[in-house]
mmCIF file of C-alpha atoms in Angstrom:
data_model
loop_
_atom_site.group_PDB
_atom_site.id
_atom_site.type_symbol
_atom_site.label_atom_id
_atom_site.label_comp_id
_atom_site.label_asym_id
_atom_site.label_seq_id
_atom_site.Cartn_x
_atom_site.Cartn_y
_atom_site.Cartn_z
ATOM 1 C CA VAL A 1 23.314 -0.442 -41.278
ATOM 2 C CA ALA A 2 26.662 -2.181 -41.632
ATOM 3 C CA ALA A 3 28.353 -4.089 -44.440
ATOM 4 C CA THR A 4 30.801 -6.878 -45.080
ATOM 5 C CA ARG A 5 32.965 -4.537 -47.181
ATOM 6 C CA GLN A 6 33.030 -1.077 -48.715
ATOM 7 C CA HIS A 7 30.834 -0.213 -51.683
ATOM 8 C CA VAL A 8 28.210 -2.952 -51.289
ATOM 9 C CA GLY A 9 25.225 -0.656 -50.785
ATOM 10 C CA LYS A 10 25.053 0.619 -47.187
ATOM 11 C CA THR A 11 23.977 4.085 -48.248
ATOM 12 C CA THR A 12 21.479 2.718 -50.767
ATOM 13 C CA VAL A 13 19.959 0.505 -48.059
ATOM 14 C CA SER A 14 19.978 3.459 -45.637
ATOM 15 C CA LEU A 15 18.171 5.650 -48.172
ATOM 16 C CA ALA A 16 15.505 2.968 -48.650
ATOM 17 C CA LEU A 17 15.122 2.399 -44.912
ATOM 18 C CA MET A 18 14.873 6.146 -44.242
ATOM 19 C CA SER A 19 12.178 6.477 -46.902
ATOM 20 C CA GLY A 20 10.179 3.655 -45.337
ATOM 21 C CA LEU A 21 10.709 4.846 -41.761
ATOM 22 C CA GLN A 22 9.524 8.355 -42.622
ATOM 23 C CA LYS A 23 6.234 6.847 -43.814
ATOM 24 C CA ARG A 24 5.744 5.186 -40.415
ATOM 25 C CA PHE A 25 7.177 7.695 -37.933
ATOM 26 C CA ASN A 26 6.866 11.467 -37.579
ATOM 27 C CA LYS A 27 10.504 12.138 -36.725
ATOM 28 C CA VAL A 28 13.277 9.867 -37.946
ATOM 29 C CA GLY A 29 16.814 10.664 -36.843
ATOM 30 C CA PHE A 30 20.022 9.730 -38.612
ATOM 31 C CA LEU A 31 23.658 9.541 -37.633
ATOM 32 C CA LYS A 32 26.908 8.139 -38.923
ATOM 33 C CA PRO A 33 28.876 7.475 -35.715
ATOM 34 C CA VAL A 34 32.207 7.076 -37.512
ATOM 35 C CA GLY A 35 32.843 8.777 -40.839
ATOM 36 C CA GLN A 36 35.787 8.735 -43.208
ATOM 37 C CA GLN A 37 34.738 10.896 -46.143
ATOM 38 C CA HIS A 38 33.746 14.320 -44.928
ATOM 39 C CA LEU A 39 32.836 17.730 -46.248
ATOM 40 C CA PRO A 40 32.171 21.203 -44.825
ATOM 41 C CA VAL A 41 28.580 22.275 -44.082
ATOM 42 C CA ARG A 42 26.923 25.133 -42.214
ATOM 43 C CA ASP A 43 24.984 24.212 -39.097
ATOM 44 C CA GLU A 44 21.710 25.722 -37.957
ATOM 45 C CA SER A 45 23.568 28.742 -36.492
ATOM 46 C CA GLY A 46 25.651 29.346 -39.621
ATOM 47 C CA ASN A 47 28.837 27.885 -38.163
ATOM 48 C CA GLN A 48 30.992 25.747 -40.426
ATOM 49 C CA LEU A 49 31.732 22.164 -39.401
ATOM 50 C CA ARG A 50 32.686 18.927 -41.138
ATOM 51 C CA VAL A 51 30.349 15.971 -41.447
ATOM 52 C CA ASP A 52 30.444 12.683 -43.290
ATOM 53 C CA LYS A 53 29.198 13.050 -46.869
ATOM 54 C CA ASP A 54 26.341 10.586 -46.275
ATOM 55 C CA VAL A 55 25.105 12.703 -43.355
ATOM 56 C CA GLN A 56 24.736 15.704 -45.645
ATOM 57 C CA VAL A 57 22.808 13.650 -48.209
ATOM 58 C CA MET A 58 20.393 12.240 -45.616
ATOM 59 C CA LYS A 59 19.787 15.542 -43.805
ATOM 60 C CA GLU A 60 19.147 17.543 -46.960
ATOM 61 C CA TYR A 61 17.231 14.973 -49.003
ATOM 62 C CA PHE A 62 14.955 13.841 -46.161
ATOM 63 C CA LYS A 63 14.691 17.308 -44.584
ATOM 64 C CA LEU A 64 15.858 16.186 -41.149
ATOM 65 C CA ASP A 65 15.498 19.685 -39.717
ATOM 66 C CA HIS A 66 14.984 18.361 -36.169
ATOM 67 C CA VAL A 67 18.439 16.718 -36.205
ATOM 68 C CA PRO A 68 21.430 19.044 -35.684
ATOM 69 C CA TYR A 69 24.427 18.551 -37.948
ATOM 70 C CA SER A 70 26.626 18.784 -34.844
ATOM 71 C CA ALA A 71 25.263 15.436 -33.591
ATOM 72 C CA MET A 72 25.060 13.543 -36.863
ATOM 73 C CA SER A 73 28.759 12.844 -37.403
ATOM 74 C CA PRO A 74 30.421 12.566 -33.972
ATOM 75 C CA VAL A 75 33.698 10.901 -35.018
ATOM 76 C CA ILE A 76 35.381 11.899 -38.270
ATOM 77 C CA ILE A 77 38.566 10.069 -39.277
ATOM 78 C CA PRO A 78 40.487 12.368 -41.636
ATOM 79 C CA SER A 79 44.016 11.815 -42.896
ATOM 80 C CA GLY A 80 46.442 11.732 -39.958
ATOM 81 C CA TYR A 81 43.788 10.843 -37.363
ATOM 82 C CA THR A 82 45.184 7.377 -36.656
ATOM 83 C CA ALA A 83 48.651 8.793 -35.960
ATOM 84 C CA ARG A 84 47.108 11.397 -33.628
ATOM 85 C CA TYR A 85 45.221 8.609 -31.831
ATOM 86 C CA ILE A 86 48.353 6.478 -31.438
ATOM 87 C CA ASP A 87 50.262 9.544 -30.172
ATOM 88 C CA GLY A 88 47.567 10.070 -27.513
ATOM 89 C CA GLU A 89 46.207 13.322 -28.957
ATOM 90 C CA VAL A 90 42.774 11.707 -29.366
ATOM 91 C CA SER A 91 41.369 9.570 -26.565
ATOM 92 C CA ASN A 92 39.134 6.547 -26.819
ATOM 93 C CA GLU A 93 36.987 7.961 -24.007
ATOM 94 C CA ALA A 94 36.385 11.197 -25.930
ATOM 95 C CA GLN A 95 35.375 9.296 -29.082
ATOM 96 C CA CYS A 96 32.982 7.019 -27.196
ATOM 97 C CA ALA A 97 31.500 9.947 -25.279
ATOM 98 C CA ALA A 98 30.944 11.819 -28.548
ATOM 99 C CA ILE A 99 29.095 8.845 -30.060
ATOM 100 C CA ARG A 100 26.947 8.327 -26.969
ATOM 101 C CA ARG A 101 26.163 12.056 -26.694
ATOM 102 C CA ALA A 102 25.243 12.253 -30.395
ATOM 103 C CA HIS A 103 22.986 9.215 -30.136
ATOM 104 C CA GLU A 104 21.264 10.608 -27.029
ATOM 105 C CA THR A 105 20.758 14.018 -28.675
ATOM 106 C CA ILE A 106 19.257 12.540 -31.824
ATOM 107 C CA SER A 107 17.185 9.929 -29.933
ATOM 108 C CA SER A 108 15.666 12.535 -27.638
ATOM 109 C CA GLY A 109 14.189 14.421 -30.591
ATOM 110 C CA SER A 110 13.268 11.457 -32.791
ATOM 111 C CA ASP A 111 10.772 8.600 -32.760
ATOM 112 C CA VAL A 112 13.383 6.249 -34.237
ATOM 113 C CA VAL A 113 17.048 6.577 -35.225
ATOM 114 C CA LEU A 114 18.806 5.081 -38.241
ATOM 115 C CA ALA A 115 22.598 4.775 -38.012
ATOM 116 C CA GLU A 116 24.912 3.955 -40.896
ATOM 117 C CA GLY A 117 28.358 2.447 -40.507
ATOM 118 C CA THR A 118 31.418 3.252 -42.586
ATOM 119 C CA GLY A 119 33.315 0.789 -44.757
ATOM 120 C CA HIS A 120 33.124 -2.765 -43.400
ATOM 121 C CA VAL A 121 32.294 -3.853 -39.849
ATOM 122 C CA GLY A 122 35.877 -3.601 -38.608
ATOM 123 C CA VAL A 123 36.626 -0.117 -39.960
ATOM 124 C CA GLY A 124 37.700 2.095 -37.081
ATOM 125 C CA SER A 125 39.196 -0.767 -35.055
ATOM 126 C CA VAL A 126 42.651 0.820 -35.094
ATOM 127 C CA VAL A 127 41.225 3.761 -33.108
ATOM 128 C CA GLU A 128 38.935 1.479 -31.056
ATOM 129 C CA VAL A 129 35.623 2.641 -32.549
ATOM 130 C CA SER A 130 34.771 -0.030 -35.108
ATOM 131 C CA ASN A 131 31.299 -0.116 -36.592
ATOM 132 C CA ALA A 132 30.534 -3.115 -34.385
ATOM 133 C CA ARG A 133 31.627 -1.256 -31.249
ATOM 134 C CA ALA A 134 29.652 1.866 -32.207
ATOM 135 C CA ALA A 135 26.521 -0.252 -32.743
ATOM 136 C CA ALA A 136 27.024 -1.881 -29.334
ATOM 137 C CA MET A 137 27.453 1.518 -27.635
ATOM 138 C CA MET A 138 24.119 2.636 -29.091
ATOM 139 C CA GLY A 139 22.353 -0.665 -28.354
ATOM 140 C CA ALA A 140 21.485 -0.849 -32.053
ATOM 141 C CA GLU A 141 20.025 -3.734 -33.993
ATOM 142 C CA VAL A 142 22.102 -4.334 -37.140
ATOM 143 C CA VAL A 143 21.243 -4.824 -40.797
ATOM 144 C CA LEU A 144 24.315 -6.356 -42.431
ATOM 145 C CA VAL A 145 24.612 -5.689 -46.176
ATOM 146 C CA ALA A 146 26.647 -8.145 -48.279
ATOM 147 C CA ASN A 147 27.465 -8.943 -51.889
ATOM 148 C CA GLY A 148 25.496 -11.706 -53.562
ATOM 149 C CA GLY A 149 26.731 -15.241 -54.000
ATOM 150 C CA ILE A 150 27.167 -18.372 -51.953
ATOM 151 C CA GLY A 151 30.695 -19.308 -50.875
ATOM 152 C CA LYS A 152 32.552 -16.027 -50.450
ATOM 153 C CA ALA A 153 29.387 -14.114 -49.514
ATOM 154 C CA PHE A 154 28.570 -16.525 -46.679
ATOM 155 C CA ASP A 155 32.170 -16.487 -45.462
ATOM 156 C CA GLU A 156 32.130 -12.671 -45.332
ATOM 157 C CA LEU A 157 28.752 -12.634 -43.583
ATOM 158 C CA GLU A 158 29.934 -15.054 -40.910
ATOM 159 C CA MET A 159 33.230 -13.265 -40.333
ATOM 160 C CA ASN A 160 31.490 -9.893 -39.983
ATOM 161 C CA ARG A 161 28.624 -11.297 -37.904
ATOM 162 C CA MET A 162 31.126 -12.578 -35.362
ATOM 163 C CA MET A 163 32.336 -9.014 -34.745
ATOM 164 C CA PHE A 164 28.855 -8.227 -33.390
ATOM 165 C CA ALA A 165 28.817 -11.250 -31.048
#
């Protein structure tokens, strides 16, 4: 689930899709490949880690006990992350490997996987893991959420759609 901009309803759409998918499949997985707003949680072993806030909502509300927190939020972009990436402290290969590994882990224990992007389609481009690139790495089909309207809405849809081409 991606969007043309922030705050247009990605999480609301994801909640609705998860609800519907859980009625059709026994085990539905969820991940947010790239997250910006994160919080501390305890994993299944009691260890503390940070995950995107939407991951915590989905796991707890939908009781995704088969999905480990450690795989649900593979790339977190906190304050200072971009500078660390530019300085070479974070590698593109490590980020991509983390996303692929997370997707494989969740896919192997789920009948279907729902992934939610962060911000708009291009968010993460500065560290080479935009929402469009993450979707491509996972081979995911994309639902693109947009504001209503005609002129500006269509322009935003087309611009964002091209990032998936």
